[in-house]
Amino acid sequence: MPELIRESVASDFPVLEGLYPLAFPDEDLLPLLRDLFASDCVLLSLVAETDGAVVGHVVFTMVQVGGTDAKAALLGPVAVAPDRQKQGIGSALIERGFGLLADENVSRIFVLGDPAYYGRFGFDPESKVVTPFEIPVEWREGWQSRTLSDGASDVSGTLVVPEPWNKRDLWVPPE
């Protein structure tokens, strides 16, 4: 478990630029991270510290479901230093984010990721809200959501994302 979870600050970014390639050596998430931080979209960005060092990070981006007034967020990316994985740091970051978002009346969280991992946090397959780009069949089980308040599961429509997330390659594997 981390000693401290706090909102990220600009001076954390150089550390995050080192963290993500270590946590995801086969996936370049830095362009997305840079675009998110450079944009004016509303983010909840949290870091975990252990022994005074940043060892984990998560971002939640505020999104909309077209045609509704539901407050929603998109989870990701989330990264933990390889030598600190499987110690509850990623879980602690995600759970803290859920609490802070619930306090802001966010009713639903979406994620495109490993069902075995995200299922532990109460995520279920999502079929009522569709992604900005059609997800290939082999990724469909990875499109998931979790409600934070009553009635939020009744929301349906198309997910409306800010510009950093409005890129086909984030939703569809390269050909």
CSV table of N, CA, C and O in Angstrom, one decimal, residues 39-166:
chain,number,residue,atom,x,y,z
A,39,SER,N,-4.3,19.6,-22.3
A,39,SER,CA,-5.7,20.0,-22.7
A,39,SER,C,-6.4,20.7,-21.6
A,39,SER,O,-5.9,20.8,-20.5
A,40,ASP,N,-7.5,21.2,-21.9
A,40,ASP,CA,-8.4,21.9,-20.9
A,40,ASP,C,-9.5,21.0,-20.4
A,40,ASP,O,-10.4,21.4,-19.8
A,41,CYS,N,-9.4,19.7,-20.7
A,41,CYS,CA,-10.4,18.8,-20.2
A,41,CYS,C,-10.3,18.6,-18.7
A,41,CYS,O,-9.2,18.8,-18.1
A,42,VAL,N,-11.3,18.2,-18.1
A,42,VAL,CA,-11.4,18.1,-16.6
A,42,VAL,C,-10.8,16.7,-16.3
A,42,VAL,O,-11.4,15.7,-16.7
A,43,LEU,N,-9.8,16.7,-15.4
A,43,LEU,CA,-9.2,15.4,-15.0
A,43,LEU,C,-9.1,15.3,-13.5
A,43,LEU,O,-9.0,16.3,-12.8
A,44,LEU,N,-9.1,14.1,-13.1
A,44,LEU,CA,-8.7,13.8,-11.7
A,44,LEU,C,-7.5,12.9,-11.9
A,44,LEU,O,-7.5,11.8,-12.4
A,45,SER,N,-6.3,13.5,-11.5
A,45,SER,CA,-5.0,12.8,-11.7
A,45,SER,C,-4.4,12.6,-10.3
A,45,SER,O,-4.1,13.6,-9.6
A,46,LEU,N,-4.2,11.3,-10.0
A,46,LEU,CA,-3.7,11.0,-8.6
A,46,LEU,C,-2.4,10.3,-8.7
A,46,LEU,O,-2.2,9.4,-9.6
A,47,VAL,N,-1.5,10.6,-7.8
A,47,VAL,CA,-0.2,9.8,-7.7
A,47,VAL,C,-0.2,9.1,-6.3
A,47,VAL,O,-0.7,9.6,-5.3
A,48,ALA,N,0.5,8.0,-6.3
A,48,ALA,CA,0.8,7.3,-5.1
A,48,ALA,C,2.3,7.5,-4.7
A,48,ALA,O,3.1,7.4,-5.6
A,49,GLU,N,2.6,7.8,-3.5
A,49,GLU,CA,4.0,7.9,-3.0
A,49,GLU,C,4.3,6.9,-2.0
A,49,GLU,O,3.5,6.6,-1.1
A,50,THR,N,5.5,6.3,-2.1
A,50,THR,CA,6.1,5.5,-1.1
A,50,THR,C,7.5,5.9,-0.9
A,50,THR,O,8.2,6.1,-1.9
A,51,ASP,N,7.9,6.1,0.4
A,51,ASP,CA,9.3,6.6,0.7
A,51,ASP,C,9.6,7.9,-0.1
A,51,ASP,O,10.7,8.1,-0.5
A,52,GLY,N,8.6,8.7,-0.2
A,52,GLY,CA,8.8,10.0,-0.9
A,52,GLY,C,8.9,10.0,-2.4
A,52,GLY,O,9.1,11.0,-3.0
A,53,ALA,N,8.8,8.8,-3.0
A,53,ALA,CA,8.9,8.7,-4.4
A,53,ALA,C,7.5,8.3,-5.0
A,53,ALA,O,6.7,7.5,-4.5
A,54,VAL,N,7.2,8.9,-6.2
A,54,VAL,CA,6.0,8.6,-6.9
A,54,VAL,C,6.2,7.1,-7.5
A,54,VAL,O,7.1,6.9,-8.2
A,55,VAL,N,5.2,6.2,-7.1
A,55,VAL,CA,5.3,4.9,-7.5
A,55,VAL,C,4.1,4.4,-8.3
A,55,VAL,O,4.0,3.3,-8.8
A,56,GLY,N,3.1,5.3,-8.4
A,56,GLY,CA,1.9,4.9,-9.2
A,56,GLY,C,1.1,6.2,-9.6
A,56,GLY,O,1.3,7.3,-9.0
A,57,HIS,N,0.3,6.0,-10.6
A,57,HIS,CA,-0.5,7.1,-11.1
A,57,HIS,C,-1.8,6.6,-11.8
A,57,HIS,O,-1.8,5.5,-12.3
A,58,VAL,N,-2.8,7.4,-11.6
A,58,VAL,CA,-4.1,7.1,-12.3
A,58,VAL,C,-4.7,8.4,-12.8
A,58,VAL,O,-4.5,9.5,-12.2
A,59,VAL,N,-5.4,8.4,-13.9
A,59,VAL,CA,-6.1,9.5,-14.5
A,59,VAL,C,-7.6,9.1,-14.7
A,59,VAL,O,-7.8,8.0,-15.3
A,60,PHE,N,-8.5,9.9,-14.3
A,60,PHE,CA,-9.9,9.8,-14.7
A,60,PHE,C,-10.2,11.1,-15.5
A,60,PHE,O,-10.0,12.2,-15.0
A,61,THR,N,-10.8,10.9,-16.7
A,61,THR,CA,-11.2,12.1,-17.5
A,61,THR,C,-12.7,12.2,-17.5
A,61,THR,O,-13.4,11.2,-17.7
A,62,MET,N,-13.2,13.4,-17.2
A,62,MET,CA,-14.6,13.6,-17.2
A,62,MET,C,-15.1,13.6,-18.7
A,62,MET,O,-14.5,14.1,-19.6
A,63,VAL,N,-16.2,12.8,-18.9
A,63,VAL,CA,-16.8,12.5,-20.2
A,63,VAL,C,-18.3,12.7,-20.0
A,63,VAL,O,-18.8,12.9,-19.0
A,64,GLN,N,-19.0,12.6,-21.2
A,64,GLN,CA,-20.4,12.7,-21.2
A,64,GLN,C,-21.0,11.5,-22.0
A,64,GLN,O,-20.3,10.9,-22.8
A,65,VAL,N,-22.2,11.2,-21.7
A,65,VAL,CA,-22.9,10.2,-22.5
A,65,VAL,C,-23.9,11.1,-23.3
A,65,VAL,O,-24.8,11.8,-22.7
A,66,GLY,N,-23.8,11.1,-24.6
A,66,GLY,CA,-24.6,11.9,-25.5
A,66,GLY,C,-26.1,11.8,-25.2
A,66,GLY,O,-26.6,10.7,-25.0
A,67,GLY,N,-26.7,12.9,-25.1
A,67,GLY,CA,-28.2,13.0,-24.9
A,67,GLY,C,-28.6,12.9,-23.4
A,67,GLY,O,-29.8,12.8,-23.2
A,68,THR,N,-27.6,12.8,-22.5
A,68,THR,CA,-27.9,12.7,-21.1
A,68,THR,C,-27.2,13.8,-20.3
A,68,THR,O,-26.3,14.4,-20.8
A,69,ASP,N,-27.6,14.0,-19.1
A,69,ASP,CA,-26.9,14.9,-18.2
A,69,ASP,C,-26.1,14.2,-17.1
A,69,ASP,O,-25.7,14.8,-16.2
A,70,ALA,N,-25.9,12.9,-17.3
A,70,ALA,CA,-25.2,12.1,-16.3
A,70,ALA,C,-23.7,12.5,-16.3
A,70,ALA,O,-23.1,12.8,-17.3
A,71,LYS,N,-23.2,12.6,-15.1
A,71,LYS,CA,-21.8,12.9,-14.9
A,71,LYS,C,-21.1,11.6,-14.9
A,71,LYS,O,-21.4,10.7,-14.2
A,72,ALA,N,-20.1,11.5,-15.8
A,72,ALA,CA,-19.3,10.3,-16.0
A,72,ALA,C,-17.9,10.6,-16.1
A,72,ALA,O,-17.4,11.7,-16.4
A,73,ALA,N,-17.1,9.5,-15.9
A,73,ALA,CA,-15.6,9.6,-16.1
A,73,ALA,C,-15.1,8.4,-16.8
A,73,ALA,O,-15.7,7.3,-16.8
A,74,LEU,N,-14.0,8.5,-17.5
A,74,LEU,CA,-13.3,7.5,-18.2
A,74,LEU,C,-12.0,7.2,-17.4
A,74,LEU,O,-11.2,8.1,-17.2
A,75,LEU,N,-11.8,6.0,-17.0
A,75,LEU,CA,-10.6,5.6,-16.2
A,75,LEU,C,-9.5,5.2,-17.1
A,75,LEU,O,-9.7,4.4,-18.0
A,76,GLY,N,-8.3,5.8,-16.9
A,76,GLY,CA,-7.1,5.4,-17.6
A,76,GLY,C,-6.4,6.5,-18.1
A,76,GLY,O,-6.9,7.6,-18.4
A,77,PRO,N,-5.1,6.4,-18.3
A,77,PRO,CA,-4.4,5.2,-17.9
A,77,PRO,C,-4.0,5.1,-16.4
A,77,PRO,O,-4.2,6.1,-15.7
A,78,VAL,N,-3.6,4.0,-16.0
A,78,VAL,CA,-3.2,3.7,-14.6
A,78,VAL,C,-1.9,3.0,-14.7
A,78,VAL,O,-1.7,2.0,-15.5
A,79,ALA,N,-0.9,3.4,-13.9
A,79,ALA,CA,0.4,2.7,-14.0
A,79,ALA,C,1.0,2.6,-12.6
A,79,ALA,O,0.9,3.5,-11.8
A,80,VAL,N,1.7,1.5,-12.4
A,80,VAL,CA,2.5,1.3,-11.1
A,80,VAL,C,3.9,0.9,-11.5
A,80,VAL,O,4.0,0.0,-12.4
A,81,ALA,N,4.9,1.4,-10.8
A,81,ALA,CA,6.3,1.0,-11.0
A,81,ALA,C,6.4,-0.5,-11.0
A,81,ALA,O,5.8,-1.1,-10.1
A,82,PRO,N,7.1,-1.2,-11.9
A,82,PRO,CA,7.1,-2.6,-11.9
A,82,PRO,C,7.6,-3.3,-10.6
A,82,PRO,O,7.0,-4.3,-10.2
A,83,ASP,N,8.5,-2.6,-9.9
A,83,ASP,CA,8.9,-3.2,-8.6
A,83,ASP,C,8.0,-3.0,-7.5
A,83,ASP,O,8.1,-3.5,-6.4
A,84,ARG,N,6.9,-2.3,-7.7
A,84,ARG,CA,5.8,-2.0,-6.7
A,84,ARG,C,4.5,-2.6,-7.1
A,84,ARG,O,3.5,-2.4,-6.4
A,85,GLN,N,4.4,-3.3,-8.2
A,85,GLN,CA,3.2,-4.0,-8.6
A,85,GLN,C,2.8,-5.1,-7.7
A,85,GLN,O,3.7,-5.7,-7.0
A,86,LYS,N,1.5,-5.4,-7.7
A,86,LYS,CA,1.0,-6.5,-6.8
A,86,LYS,C,1.1,-6.2,-5.3
A,86,LYS,O,1.2,-7.1,-4.5
A,87,GLN,N,1.1,-4.9,-5.0
A,87,GLN,CA,1.2,-4.5,-3.6
A,87,GLN,C,0.0,-3.6,-3.2
A,87,GLN,O,0.0,-3.0,-2.1
A,88,GLY,N,-1.0,-3.5,-4.1
A,88,GLY,CA,-2.2,-2.8,-3.8
A,88,GLY,C,-2.2,-1.3,-4.1
A,88,GLY,O,-3.1,-0.6,-3.8
A,89,ILE,N,-1.1,-0.9,-4.8
A,89,ILE,CA,-1.0,0.5,-5.1
A,89,ILE,C,-2.0,1.0,-6.2
A,89,ILE,O,-2.7,2.0,-6.0
A,90,GLY,N,-2.1,0.2,-7.3
A,90,GLY,CA,-3.1,0.5,-8.3
A,90,GLY,C,-4.5,0.5,-7.8
A,90,GLY,O,-5.3,1.3,-8.1
A,91,SER,N,-4.8,-0.5,-7.0
A,91,SER,CA,-6.1,-0.6,-6.3
A,91,SER,C,-6.4,0.6,-5.5
A,91,SER,O,-7.5,1.1,-5.5
A,92,ALA,N,-5.4,1.0,-4.7
A,92,ALA,CA,-5.6,2.1,-3.8
A,92,ALA,C,-5.9,3.4,-4.6
A,92,ALA,O,-6.7,4.2,-4.2
A,93,LEU,N,-5.2,3.6,-5.7
A,93,LEU,CA,-5.4,4.7,-6.5
A,93,LEU,C,-6.8,4.7,-7.1
A,93,LEU,O,-7.5,5.8,-7.1
A,94,ILE,N,-7.2,3.6,-7.7
A,94,ILE,CA,-8.5,3.5,-8.3
A,94,ILE,C,-9.6,3.7,-7.3
A,94,ILE,O,-10.5,4.5,-7.5
A,95,GLU,N,-9.5,3.1,-6.1
A,95,GLU,CA,-10.5,3.2,-5.1
A,95,GLU,C,-10.6,4.7,-4.6
A,95,GLU,O,-11.7,5.2,-4.3
A,96,ARG,N,-9.4,5.3,-4.4
A,96,ARG,CA,-9.5,6.7,-4.0
A,96,ARG,C,-10.1,7.6,-5.0
A,96,ARG,O,-10.9,8.5,-4.7
A,97,GLY,N,-9.8,7.3,-6.3
A,97,GLY,CA,-10.5,8.0,-7.4
A,97,GLY,C,-12.0,7.9,-7.3
A,97,GLY,O,-12.8,8.8,-7.5
A,98,PHE,N,-12.5,6.6,-7.1
A,98,PHE,CA,-13.9,6.4,-7.0
A,98,PHE,C,-14.5,7.3,-5.9
A,98,PHE,O,-15.6,7.9,-6.1
A,99,GLY,N,-13.9,7.3,-4.7
A,99,GLY,CA,-14.4,8.1,-3.6
A,99,GLY,C,-14.5,9.6,-4.0
A,99,GLY,O,-15.5,10.2,-3.7
A,100,LEU,N,-13.4,10.1,-4.5
A,100,LEU,CA,-13.4,11.5,-4.9
A,100,LEU,C,-14.4,11.9,-6.0
A,100,LEU,O,-15.1,12.9,-5.9
A,101,LEU,N,-14.6,11.0,-6.9
A,101,LEU,CA,-15.6,11.2,-8.0
A,101,LEU,C,-17.0,11.1,-7.5
A,101,LEU,O,-17.9,11.9,-7.9
A,102,ALA,N,-17.2,10.2,-6.6
A,102,ALA,CA,-18.6,10.1,-6.0
A,102,ALA,C,-18.9,11.3,-5.2
A,102,ALA,O,-20.0,11.8,-5.2
A,103,ASP,N,-17.9,11.9,-4.5
A,103,ASP,CA,-18.1,13.2,-3.8
A,103,ASP,C,-18.5,14.3,-4.8
A,103,ASP,O,-19.1,15.3,-4.4
A,104,GLU,N,-18.1,14.2,-6.0
A,104,GLU,CA,-18.4,15.2,-7.1
A,104,GLU,C,-19.6,14.8,-7.9
A,104,GLU,O,-19.9,15.4,-8.9
A,105,ASN,N,-20.4,13.8,-7.4
A,105,ASN,CA,-21.6,13.4,-8.0
A,105,ASN,C,-21.4,12.8,-9.4
A,105,ASN,O,-22.4,12.8,-10.2
A,106,VAL,N,-20.2,12.2,-9.6
A,106,VAL,CA,-20.0,11.4,-10.8
A,106,VAL,C,-20.8,10.1,-10.6
A,106,VAL,O,-20.6,9.5,-9.6
A,107,SER,N,-21.6,9.7,-11.5
A,107,SER,CA,-22.4,8.5,-11.3
A,107,SER,C,-21.9,7.3,-12.0
A,107,SER,O,-22.3,6.2,-11.6
A,108,ARG,N,-21.1,7.4,-13.0
A,108,ARG,CA,-20.6,6.2,-13.8
A,108,ARG,C,-19.2,6.4,-14.2
A,108,ARG,O,-18.8,7.4,-14.6
A,109,ILE,N,-18.5,5.3,-14.1
A,109,ILE,CA,-17.1,5.2,-14.6
A,109,ILE,C,-17.0,4.2,-15.7
A,109,ILE,O,-17.5,3.1,-15.6
A,110,PHE,N,-16.3,4.5,-16.7
A,110,PHE,CA,-16.1,3.6,-17.9
A,110,PHE,C,-14.6,3.3,-18.0
A,110,PHE,O,-13.7,4.1,-17.6
A,111,VAL,N,-14.3,2.1,-18.5
A,111,VAL,CA,-12.9,1.7,-18.8
A,111,VAL,C,-12.9,0.8,-19.9
A,111,VAL,O,-13.8,0.0,-20.1
A,112,LEU,N,-11.8,0.8,-20.7
A,112,LEU,CA,-11.5,-0.2,-21.7
A,112,LEU,C,-10.2,-0.8,-21.2
A,112,LEU,O,-9.1,-0.3,-21.3
A,113,GLY,N,-10.4,-2.1,-20.7
A,113,GLY,CA,-9.2,-2.7,-20.1
A,113,GLY,C,-9.5,-4.2,-19.8
A,113,GLY,O,-10.6,-4.7,-20.1
A,114,ASP,N,-8.6,-4.8,-19.1
A,114,ASP,CA,-8.6,-6.2,-18.8
A,114,ASP,C,-9.8,-6.5,-17.8
A,114,ASP,O,-9.8,-6.0,-16.7
A,115,PRO,N,-10.8,-7.3,-18.3
A,115,PRO,CA,-11.9,-7.6,-17.4
A,115,PRO,C,-11.5,-8.3,-16.1
A,115,PRO,O,-12.1,-8.1,-15.1
A,116,ALA,N,-10.5,-9.1,-16.2
A,116,ALA,CA,-10.0,-9.9,-15.0
A,116,ALA,C,-9.5,-8.9,-13.9
A,116,ALA,O,-9.7,-9.0,-12.7
A,117,TYR,N,-8.8,-7.8,-14.4
A,117,TYR,CA,-8.3,-6.8,-13.4
A,117,TYR,C,-9.4,-5.9,-13.0
A,117,TYR,O,-9.7,-5.7,-11.8
A,118,TYR,N,-10.2,-5.3,-13.9
A,118,TYR,CA,-11.1,-4.3,-13.5
A,118,TYR,C,-12.4,-4.8,-12.9
A,118,TYR,O,-13.1,-4.2,-12.2
A,119,GLY,N,-12.7,-6.1,-13.2
A,119,GLY,CA,-13.8,-6.8,-12.5
A,119,GLY,C,-13.7,-6.8,-11.0
A,119,GLY,O,-14.7,-6.7,-10.3
A,120,ARG,N,-12.5,-6.7,-10.5
A,120,ARG,CA,-12.3,-6.7,-9.0
A,120,ARG,C,-12.8,-5.4,-8.4
A,120,ARG,O,-13.0,-5.3,-7.2
A,121,PHE,N,-13.0,-4.4,-9.2
A,121,PHE,CA,-13.5,-3.1,-8.8
A,121,PHE,C,-14.9,-2.9,-9.0
A,121,PHE,O,-15.4,-1.7,-8.9
A,122,GLY,N,-15.6,-3.9,-9.4
A,122,GLY,CA,-17.1,-3.8,-9.7
A,122,GLY,C,-17.4,-3.4,-11.1
A,122,GLY,O,-18.6,-3.1,-11.4
A,123,PHE,N,-16.5,-3.4,-12.0
A,123,PHE,CA,-16.8,-3.2,-13.4
A,123,PHE,C,-17.5,-4.4,-14.0
A,123,PHE,O,-17.1,-5.5,-13.8
A,124,ASP,N,-18.5,-4.1,-14.9
A,124,ASP,CA,-19.2,-5.1,-15.6
A,124,ASP,C,-19.2,-4.8,-17.1
A,124,ASP,O,-19.0,-3.6,-17.5
A,125,PRO,N,-19.4,-5.8,-18.0
A,125,PRO,CA,-19.4,-5.5,-19.4
A,125,PRO,C,-20.5,-4.4,-19.7
A,125,PRO,O,-21.5,-4.3,-19.1
A,126,GLU,N,-20.1,-3.5,-20.6
A,126,GLU,CA,-21.0,-2.3,-20.9
A,126,GLU,C,-21.6,-2.5,-22.3
A,126,GLU,O,-20.9,-2.8,-23.3
A,127,SER,N,-22.9,-2.4,-22.4
A,127,SER,CA,-23.6,-2.6,-23.7
A,127,SER,C,-24.5,-1.4,-24.0
A,127,SER,O,-24.8,-1.3,-25.2
A,128,LYS,N,-24.8,-0.6,-23.1
A,128,LYS,CA,-25.8,0.5,-23.3
A,128,LYS,C,-25.1,1.8,-23.8
A,128,LYS,O,-25.7,2.6,-24.5
A,129,VAL,N,-23.9,2.0,-23.4
A,129,VAL,CA,-23.1,3.1,-23.8
A,129,VAL,C,-22.0,2.7,-24.8
A,129,VAL,O,-21.2,1.8,-24.4
A,130,VAL,N,-22.0,3.2,-26.0
A,130,VAL,CA,-21.0,2.8,-27.0
A,130,VAL,C,-19.9,3.8,-27.1
A,130,VAL,O,-20.0,5.0,-26.7
A,131,THR,N,-18.7,3.3,-27.5
A,131,THR,CA,-17.5,4.1,-27.5
A,131,THR,C,-17.5,5.0,-28.8
A,131,THR,O,-18.3,4.7,-29.7
A,132,PRO,N,-16.7,6.0,-28.8
A,132,PRO,CA,-16.6,6.9,-29.9
A,132,PRO,C,-16.2,6.3,-31.2
A,132,PRO,O,-16.6,6.7,-32.3
A,133,PHE,N,-15.4,5.2,-31.1
A,133,PHE,CA,-15.1,4.4,-32.3
A,133,PHE,C,-15.5,2.9,-32.0
A,133,PHE,O,-15.3,2.5,-30.9
A,134,GLU,N,-15.9,2.2,-33.0
A,134,GLU,CA,-16.4,0.9,-32.8
A,134,GLU,C,-15.2,0.0,-32.3
A,134,GLU,O,-14.2,-0.1,-33.0
A,135,ILE,N,-15.4,-0.7,-31.2
A,135,ILE,CA,-14.4,-1.6,-30.7
A,135,ILE,C,-14.4,-2.9,-31.4
A,135,ILE,O,-15.5,-3.4,-31.7
A,136,PRO,N,-13.3,-3.4,-31.8
A,136,PRO,CA,-13.3,-4.7,-32.5
A,136,PRO,C,-13.8,-5.8,-31.5
A,136,PRO,O,-13.8,-5.7,-30.3
A,137,VAL,N,-14.4,-6.9,-32.1
A,137,VAL,CA,-15.0,-8.0,-31.4
A,137,VAL,C,-14.1,-8.5,-30.3
A,137,VAL,O,-14.5,-8.7,-29.2
A,138,GLU,N,-12.8,-8.6,-30.6
A,138,GLU,CA,-11.9,-9.2,-29.6
A,138,GLU,C,-11.6,-8.3,-28.4
A,138,GLU,O,-11.1,-8.7,-27.4
A,139,TRP,N,-12.0,-7.0,-28.5
A,139,TRP,CA,-11.8,-6.1,-27.4
A,139,TRP,C,-13.2,-5.8,-26.6
A,139,TRP,O,-13.2,-5.2,-25.6
A,140,ARG,N,-14.3,-6.3,-27.2
A,140,ARG,CA,-15.6,-5.9,-26.6
A,140,ARG,C,-15.8,-6.2,-25.1
A,140,ARG,O,-16.3,-5.5,-24.4
A,141,GLU,N,-15.2,-7.4,-24.7
A,141,GLU,CA,-15.4,-7.7,-23.3
A,141,GLU,C,-14.6,-6.7,-22.4
A,141,GLU,O,-14.8,-6.6,-21.2
A,142,GLY,N,-13.7,-6.0,-23.0
A,142,GLY,CA,-12.9,-5.0,-22.2
A,142,GLY,C,-13.6,-3.7,-22.0
A,142,GLY,O,-13.2,-2.9,-21.2
A,143,TRP,N,-14.7,-3.5,-22.7
A,143,TRP,CA,-15.5,-2.2,-22.5
A,143,TRP,C,-16.4,-2.5,-21.4
A,143,TRP,O,-17.3,-3.3,-21.4
A,144,GLN,N,-16.1,-1.7,-20.3
A,144,GLN,CA,-16.8,-2.0,-19.0
A,144,GLN,C,-17.2,-0.7,-18.3
A,144,GLN,O,-16.7,0.4,-18.6
A,145,SER,N,-18.2,-0.8,-17.4
A,145,SER,CA,-18.5,0.4,-16.6
A,145,SER,C,-18.9,-0.1,-15.2
A,145,SER,O,-19.1,-1.3,-14.9
A,146,ARG,N,-18.9,0.9,-14.3
A,146,ARG,CA,-19.2,0.7,-12.9
A,146,ARG,C,-20.1,1.9,-12.5
A,146,ARG,O,-19.7,3.0,-12.8
A,147,THR,N,-21.1,1.7,-11.8
A,147,THR,CA,-22.0,2.8,-11.3
A,147,THR,C,-21.5,3.2,-9.9
A,147,THR,O,-21.0,2.4,-9.1
A,148,LEU,N,-21.6,4.5,-9.6
A,148,LEU,CA,-21.3,5.0,-8.3
A,148,LEU,C,-22.5,5.5,-7.6
A,148,LEU,O,-22.4,5.9,-6.4
A,149,SER,N,-23.7,5.5,-8.3
A,149,SER,CA,-24.9,6.0,-7.7
A,149,SER,C,-26.1,5.2,-8.3
A,149,SER,O,-26.0,4.7,-9.4
A,150,ASP,N,-27.2,5.2,-7.6
A,150,ASP,CA,-28.4,4.6,-8.0
A,150,ASP,C,-28.9,5.2,-9.3
A,150,ASP,O,-28.9,6.4,-9.5
A,151,GLY,N,-29.4,4.3,-10.2
A,151,GLY,CA,-30.0,4.8,-11.5
A,151,GLY,C,-29.0,5.0,-12.6
A,151,GLY,O,-29.4,5.2,-13.7
A,152,ALA,N,-27.7,5.1,-12.3
A,152,ALA,CA,-26.7,5.4,-13.3
A,152,ALA,C,-26.6,4.3,-14.3
A,152,ALA,O,-26.2,4.5,-15.5
A,153,SER,N,-27.0,3.1,-14.0
A,153,SER,CA,-26.9,2.0,-15.0
A,153,SER,C,-27.9,2.1,-16.1
A,153,SER,O,-27.9,1.4,-17.1
A,154,ASP,N,-29.0,2.9,-16.0
A,154,ASP,CA,-30.0,3.1,-17.0
A,154,ASP,C,-29.6,4.0,-18.1
A,154,ASP,O,-30.3,4.1,-19.1
A,155,VAL,N,-28.4,4.7,-18.0
A,155,VAL,CA,-28.0,5.6,-19.0
A,155,VAL,C,-27.5,4.9,-20.2
A,155,VAL,O,-26.9,3.8,-20.2
A,156,SER,N,-27.9,5.4,-21.4
A,156,SER,CA,-27.5,4.8,-22.7
A,156,SER,C,-27.2,5.9,-23.7
A,156,SER,O,-27.7,7.0,-23.5
A,157,GLY,N,-26.4,5.6,-24.7
A,157,GLY,CA,-26.0,6.6,-25.7
A,157,GLY,C,-24.6,6.4,-26.1
A,157,GLY,O,-24.0,5.3,-25.9
A,158,THR,N,-24.0,7.4,-26.7
A,158,THR,CA,-22.6,7.3,-27.2
A,158,THR,C,-21.7,8.1,-26.3
A,158,THR,O,-22.1,9.2,-25.9
A,159,LEU,N,-20.6,7.6,-25.9
A,159,LEU,CA,-19.7,8.2,-25.0
A,159,LEU,C,-19.1,9.4,-25.8
A,159,LEU,O,-18.6,9.3,-26.9
A,160,VAL,N,-19.1,10.6,-25.2
A,160,VAL,CA,-18.6,11.8,-25.8
A,160,VAL,C,-17.3,12.1,-25.0
A,160,VAL,O,-17.4,12.4,-23.8
A,161,VAL,N,-16.2,12.1,-25.7
A,161,VAL,CA,-14.9,12.2,-25.0
A,161,VAL,C,-14.2,13.5,-25.4
A,161,VAL,O,-14.4,14.0,-26.5
A,162,PRO,N,-13.3,14.1,-24.6
A,162,PRO,CA,-12.6,15.3,-25.0
A,162,PRO,C,-11.5,14.9,-26.0
A,162,PRO,O,-11.2,13.7,-26.2
A,163,GLU,N,-11.0,15.8,-26.7
A,163,GLU,CA,-10.1,15.6,-27.8
A,163,GLU,C,-8.9,14.6,-27.6
A,163,GLU,O,-8.7,13.8,-28.5
A,164,PRO,N,-8.3,14.6,-26.4
A,164,PRO,CA,-7.2,13.7,-26.3
A,164,PRO,C,-7.6,12.2,-26.4
A,164,PRO,O,-6.9,11.4,-26.9
A,165,TRP,N,-8.9,11.9,-26.1
A,165,TRP,CA,-9.4,10.6,-26.2
A,165,TRP,C,-10.1,10.3,-27.6
A,165,TRP,O,-10.5,9.2,-27.9
A,166,ASN,N,-10.2,11.3,-28.4
A,166,ASN,CA,-11.0,11.2,-29.7
A,166,ASN,C,-10.0,10.8,-30.8
A,166,ASN,O,-10.0,11.4,-31.8
